Amino acid sequence: MSHTEPPHLNARKIKAQGTSRSEQEIFYLAQSLFRLDHLGKQKTPHLLSRTFREGLFFEEEFRSKTNFWREKALVVLDKCEQLGLKMITVGTGYPPLLEKLSDPPKAFFVQGEISSLFHPSIAMIGSRDAPSVALESFSRLSGDIARFGLSIVSGLAAGMDGAAHRGALDAGGLTVAVVGCGLDRVYPPANRRLAQDILDGGGALVSEYPPGDPPSAWHFPFRNRIIAGLSAGAVCGVHRRFSGTSITVRVAVEENRDLFVFFDEQSGGAFDGPLHLMEQGARRVYDAEDIILGLGGRLPVGEADLF
């Protein structure tokens, strides 16, 4: 293992060595799988406030079924090994910003370069059905931010997410996609080429969901906390006030991340989301420099060369 690469799991090593550290990582994955199973059974999984999320672990019930979920974890790890996926768990080699999240994933999976998760990053989010003019301007903004040296984090969805990823790639920058399904598939399928370009560009695909998990509707709002957690701030494009974007915004606000609004009234799209955020005190920005200056001291120590 490289000294510069954060450690990750190898299922065969776990079974062969049985070290206490590896057992701890298996335990974290078992907890994660148990929790995701419970979340999928909730009648209102869209109510993802911090209080709701933190209450989604039933310790006594998990303790009674630890062996069952441990076996599930070992099966998942075997599948990850077959697919060439890596796993990161809390406590070791964990992205520092994500670890500060009040509700970080106990375990998550990575395809691509783990080092890209440790790069100073900003989230870019918005509507899936934004008009082409809005997509083009969002993509240009993403490229300009990437040229300042920041990685772009988004969700690989159609619309603004895809525009943000593509803008960073076109500028030669890094981008990370946090997805709502297992990493053995790409959703939406139309973004398969984009996903490969992210990997080829030195970025990564990230998921809390194990291989085999489908893109269930509740996966997307829950994964949005990871998009916010990996980032020093979030740039919100056109979107409706009550939408998936608004969930990411809520997490960003709860977690004390900087929030920026970027839109042009002439480009079309839903403005009620951005306008509401501005009423609540979010800063409207017009270019990448506004965002870099707005982040100020939020960027990790040692990244002053970005300026």
Coordinates of C-alpha atoms in Angstrom, one line a residue:
M1 CA 0.0 0.0 0.0
S2 CA 1.2 3.4 -0.9
H3 CA 2.1 5.7 2.0
T4 CA 0.3 8.6 0.3
E5 CA -2.9 6.7 -0.4
P6 CA -5.5 6.5 2.3
P7 CA -6.0 2.8 3.3
H8 CA -9.0 0.9 2.0
L9 CA -10.4 -2.6 2.4
N10 CA -9.4 -5.7 0.5
A11 CA -11.9 -8.4 1.3
R12 CA -9.4 -11.3 0.9
K13 CA -6.9 -9.6 3.3
I14 CA -9.7 -9.2 5.9
K15 CA -10.5 -12.9 5.8
A16 CA -6.9 -14.0 5.8
Q17 CA -5.6 -11.7 8.4
G18 CA -8.6 -11.0 10.7
T19 CA -6.9 -8.0 12.3
S20 CA -8.7 -5.9 14.8
R21 CA -8.6 -2.9 12.6
S22 CA -10.1 -4.9 9.7
E23 CA -12.8 -6.2 12.0
Q24 CA -13.6 -2.7 13.0
E25 CA -14.0 -1.7 9.4
I26 CA -16.3 -4.7 8.8
F27 CA -18.3 -3.6 11.8
Y28 CA -18.7 -0.1 10.4
L29 CA -19.9 -1.5 7.1
A30 CA -22.3 -3.8 8.9
Q31 CA -23.7 -0.8 10.8
S32 CA -24.0 1.2 7.5
L33 CA -25.9 -1.6 5.8
F34 CA -28.2 -2.1 8.7
R35 CA -29.0 1.7 8.8
L36 CA -29.6 1.9 5.1
D37 CA -32.0 -1.0 5.4
H38 CA -34.0 0.8 8.1
L39 CA -34.0 4.0 6.1
G40 CA -35.5 2.3 3.1
K41 CA -38.4 1.1 5.3
Q42 CA -39.3 4.5 6.6
K43 CA -42.7 5.9 5.5
T44 CA -41.2 9.5 5.2
P45 CA -37.6 9.1 4.1
H46 CA -37.6 12.5 2.5
L47 CA -37.8 14.2 6.0
L48 CA -34.0 14.3 6.2
S49 CA -33.4 16.9 8.8
R50 CA -30.3 16.3 11.0
T51 CA -32.5 15.2 13.9
F52 CA -34.2 12.6 11.7
R53 CA -31.0 11.3 10.2
E54 CA -29.2 11.0 13.6
G55 CA -32.2 9.0 14.9
L56 CA -31.9 6.4 12.2
F57 CA -29.9 3.9 14.2
F58 CA -31.4 1.4 16.5
E59 CA -28.5 0.2 18.5
E60 CA -30.3 -2.5 20.5
E61 CA -31.8 -4.1 17.4
F62 CA -28.5 -4.0 15.6
R63 CA -26.7 -5.6 18.5
S64 CA -29.2 -8.5 18.3
K65 CA -28.4 -9.0 14.6
T66 CA -24.7 -8.1 14.4
N67 CA -23.7 -11.5 13.0
F68 CA -26.3 -11.4 10.3
W69 CA -25.2 -7.9 9.1
R70 CA -21.5 -8.9 9.4
E71 CA -22.1 -11.7 7.0
K72 CA -23.8 -9.2 4.7
A73 CA -20.8 -6.9 4.9
L74 CA -18.4 -9.7 3.9
V75 CA -20.5 -10.5 0.8
V76 CA -20.5 -6.8 -0.1
L77 CA -16.7 -6.7 0.3
D78 CA -16.2 -9.7 -1.9
K79 CA -18.3 -7.9 -4.6
C80 CA -16.3 -4.8 -4.2
E81 CA -13.1 -6.7 -4.7
Q82 CA -14.5 -8.3 -7.9
L83 CA -15.4 -4.9 -9.2
G84 CA -12.2 -3.1 -8.2
L85 CA -14.0 -0.8 -5.8
K86 CA -12.5 0.7 -2.6
M87 CA -14.1 1.3 0.7
I88 CA -13.5 4.0 3.3
T89 CA -14.7 3.8 6.8
V90 CA -14.7 6.4 9.6
G91 CA -11.5 6.8 11.6
T92 CA -8.9 5.9 9.0
G93 CA -8.1 7.7 5.7
Y94 CA -11.4 9.6 5.9
P95 CA -11.9 12.9 4.0
P96 CA -11.5 15.6 6.8
L97 CA -14.4 17.8 5.7
L98 CA -16.8 14.9 5.4
E99 CA -15.7 13.6 8.8
K100 CA -16.9 16.9 10.3
L101 CA -20.4 16.2 9.0
S102 CA -22.8 15.6 12.0
D103 CA -24.0 12.5 10.2
P104 CA -21.0 11.1 8.2
P105 CA -21.5 7.7 6.5
K106 CA -19.9 4.9 8.5
A107 CA -18.7 3.4 5.3
F108 CA -18.8 4.4 1.6
F109 CA -17.5 3.1 -1.7
V110 CA -15.2 4.8 -4.2
Q111 CA -14.4 4.1 -7.8
G112 CA -11.5 6.1 -9.2
E113 CA -8.9 8.3 -7.4
I114 CA -9.4 8.4 -3.6
S115 CA -7.0 11.4 -3.5
S116 CA -9.6 13.5 -5.3
L117 CA -11.7 13.4 -2.1
F118 CA -9.0 15.2 -0.2
H119 CA -8.8 18.1 -2.7
P120 CA -10.4 21.5 -1.7
S121 CA -13.9 21.3 -3.2
I122 CA -17.1 23.1 -3.7
A123 CA -20.6 21.6 -4.5
M124 CA -22.5 22.7 -7.5
I125 CA -26.2 21.8 -7.6
G126 CA -29.4 22.7 -9.3
S127 CA -32.4 21.7 -11.3
R128 CA -32.6 18.5 -13.5
D129 CA -34.7 20.3 -16.1
A130 CA -32.9 23.7 -16.4
P131 CA -33.0 25.3 -19.9
S132 CA -29.9 25.1 -22.1
V133 CA -28.8 28.7 -21.5
A134 CA -28.8 28.1 -17.8
L135 CA -26.8 24.8 -18.2
E136 CA -24.2 26.6 -20.4
S137 CA -23.6 29.4 -17.9
F138 CA -23.4 26.9 -15.0
S139 CA -20.9 24.8 -17.0
R140 CA -18.8 27.9 -17.7
L141 CA -18.8 28.8 -14.0
S142 CA -17.8 25.3 -13.0
G143 CA -14.8 25.5 -15.4
D144 CA -13.7 28.9 -14.1
I145 CA -13.9 27.6 -10.5
A146 CA -11.9 24.5 -11.5
R147 CA -9.2 26.7 -13.0
F148 CA -8.8 28.3 -9.5
G149 CA -7.8 24.8 -8.3
L150 CA -11.0 23.6 -6.7
S151 CA -12.6 20.3 -7.3
I152 CA -16.3 20.3 -8.3
V153 CA -18.6 17.9 -6.4
S154 CA -22.1 17.1 -7.7
G155 CA -24.5 14.3 -8.1
L156 CA -24.2 13.0 -11.8
A157 CA -27.9 13.8 -12.3
A158 CA -29.3 15.2 -15.6
G159 CA -29.3 19.0 -15.9
M160 CA -27.2 21.2 -13.7
D161 CA -25.3 18.4 -12.1
G162 CA -24.1 17.1 -15.4
A163 CA -23.3 20.6 -16.6
A164 CA -21.1 21.2 -13.5
H165 CA -19.2 18.0 -14.0
R166 CA -18.7 18.7 -17.7
G167 CA -17.5 22.2 -17.1
A168 CA -14.8 21.1 -14.7
L169 CA -13.6 18.4 -17.1
D170 CA -13.5 20.7 -20.1
A171 CA -11.3 23.0 -18.0
G172 CA -8.9 20.2 -17.1
G173 CA -10.1 20.2 -13.5
L174 CA -11.1 17.5 -11.0
T175 CA -14.7 16.5 -10.3
V176 CA -16.3 14.0 -8.0
A177 CA -19.8 12.5 -8.4
V178 CA -21.8 11.3 -5.4
V179 CA -24.4 8.9 -6.8
G180 CA -27.6 7.4 -5.6
C181 CA -27.1 3.7 -6.5
G182 CA -24.4 1.1 -6.3
L183 CA -21.2 1.7 -8.2
D184 CA -21.8 -1.3 -10.5
R185 CA -24.2 0.8 -12.5
V186 CA -24.6 4.4 -13.8
Y187 CA -27.8 6.4 -13.3
P188 CA -29.1 8.0 -15.4
P189 CA -27.7 5.7 -18.1
A190 CA -27.4 8.7 -20.4
N191 CA -24.5 9.9 -18.2
R192 CA -22.4 6.7 -18.6
R193 CA -19.9 8.6 -20.8
L194 CA -19.7 11.4 -18.4
A195 CA -19.0 9.0 -15.5
Q196 CA -16.2 7.4 -17.4
D197 CA -14.8 10.9 -18.3
I198 CA -14.8 11.8 -14.6
L199 CA -12.7 8.7 -13.8
D200 CA -10.4 9.3 -16.8
G201 CA -9.9 12.8 -15.5
G202 CA -8.5 11.7 -12.2
G203 CA -11.8 12.2 -10.3
A204 CA -14.0 9.7 -8.5
L205 CA -17.5 8.2 -8.2
V206 CA -18.7 7.9 -4.6
S207 CA -21.6 6.0 -3.1
E208 CA -22.9 5.0 0.3
Y209 CA -24.9 2.3 -1.3
P210 CA -23.3 -1.1 -1.9
P211 CA -23.0 -2.7 -5.3
G212 CA -26.3 -4.0 -6.5
D213 CA -28.4 -1.3 -5.0
P214 CA -30.8 0.3 -7.5
P215 CA -31.4 4.0 -7.9
S216 CA -34.3 4.1 -5.4
A217 CA -36.1 7.4 -5.0
W218 CA -35.1 7.9 -1.4
H219 CA -31.4 7.3 -2.1
F220 CA -31.0 10.7 -3.8
P221 CA -32.1 13.0 -1.0
F222 CA -30.1 10.9 1.5
R223 CA -26.9 11.0 -0.5
N224 CA -27.2 14.8 -0.8
R225 CA -25.7 15.2 2.7
I226 CA -22.4 13.7 1.3
I227 CA -22.3 16.2 -1.5
A228 CA -22.5 19.0 1.0
G229 CA -20.2 17.2 3.4
L230 CA -17.3 16.9 0.9
S231 CA -17.4 20.6 0.1
A232 CA -16.4 23.8 1.7
G233 CA -19.5 25.5 0.3
A234 CA -22.3 25.0 -2.3
V235 CA -23.2 27.0 -5.4
C236 CA -26.9 26.7 -6.2
G237 CA -28.2 27.3 -9.7
V238 CA -31.8 27.5 -10.8
H239 CA -34.1 25.2 -8.9
R240 CA -37.5 25.0 -7.3
R241 CA -37.8 25.9 -3.6
F242 CA -39.0 22.4 -2.6
S243 CA -36.7 20.0 -4.5
G244 CA -33.7 17.8 -4.1
T245 CA -31.5 20.8 -4.4
S246 CA -33.2 22.3 -1.3
I247 CA -32.3 19.2 0.7
T248 CA -28.6 19.7 -0.1
V249 CA -29.0 23.4 0.8
R250 CA -30.5 22.5 4.2
V251 CA -27.6 20.2 5.0
A252 CA -25.1 22.8 3.9
V253 CA -26.8 25.4 6.2
E254 CA -27.0 22.9 9.1
E255 CA -23.3 22.1 8.7
N256 CA -22.2 25.7 8.5
R257 CA -21.0 25.5 4.9
D258 CA -20.9 28.7 2.7
L259 CA -23.9 29.1 0.4
F260 CA -23.9 30.9 -2.9
V261 CA -26.6 31.6 -5.5
F262 CA -25.9 31.8 -9.2
F263 CA -28.6 32.5 -11.8
D264 CA -29.4 34.9 -14.6
E265 CA -33.0 36.0 -15.0
Q266 CA -32.6 36.0 -18.7
S267 CA -31.7 32.4 -19.0
G268 CA -35.0 30.9 -17.8
G269 CA -35.6 28.1 -15.3
A270 CA -37.0 28.1 -11.8
F271 CA -36.0 31.1 -9.8
D272 CA -38.1 30.6 -6.7
G273 CA -35.4 28.5 -5.1
P274 CA -32.5 31.0 -5.6
L275 CA -34.7 33.9 -4.7
H276 CA -35.8 32.3 -1.4
L277 CA -32.2 31.6 -0.5
M278 CA -31.3 35.2 -1.1
E279 CA -34.1 36.2 1.2
Q280 CA -32.6 34.0 3.8
G281 CA -29.1 35.6 3.4
A282 CA -27.4 33.5 0.8
R283 CA -24.9 35.5 -1.3
R284 CA -25.5 36.0 -4.9
V285 CA -22.4 35.5 -7.1
Y286 CA -21.7 36.4 -10.7
D287 CA -18.4 34.7 -11.4
A288 CA -15.8 32.3 -10.0
E289 CA -13.8 35.1 -8.4
D290 CA -16.9 36.0 -6.3
I291 CA -17.0 32.4 -5.0
I292 CA -13.3 32.1 -4.2
L293 CA -13.3 35.4 -2.3
G294 CA -16.5 34.4 -0.6
L295 CA -15.0 31.1 0.6
G296 CA -12.1 33.0 2.2
G297 CA -10.8 31.1 5.2
R298 CA -13.1 28.1 4.6
L299 CA -10.5 26.5 2.3
P300 CA -8.2 24.0 3.9
V301 CA -4.9 25.3 5.4
G302 CA -2.1 25.1 2.8
E303 CA -4.2 25.9 -0.2
A304 CA -3.3 29.6 -0.3
D305 CA -1.5 28.9 -3.7
L306 CA -5.0 28.8 -5.2
F307 CA -4.9 32.6 -5.3

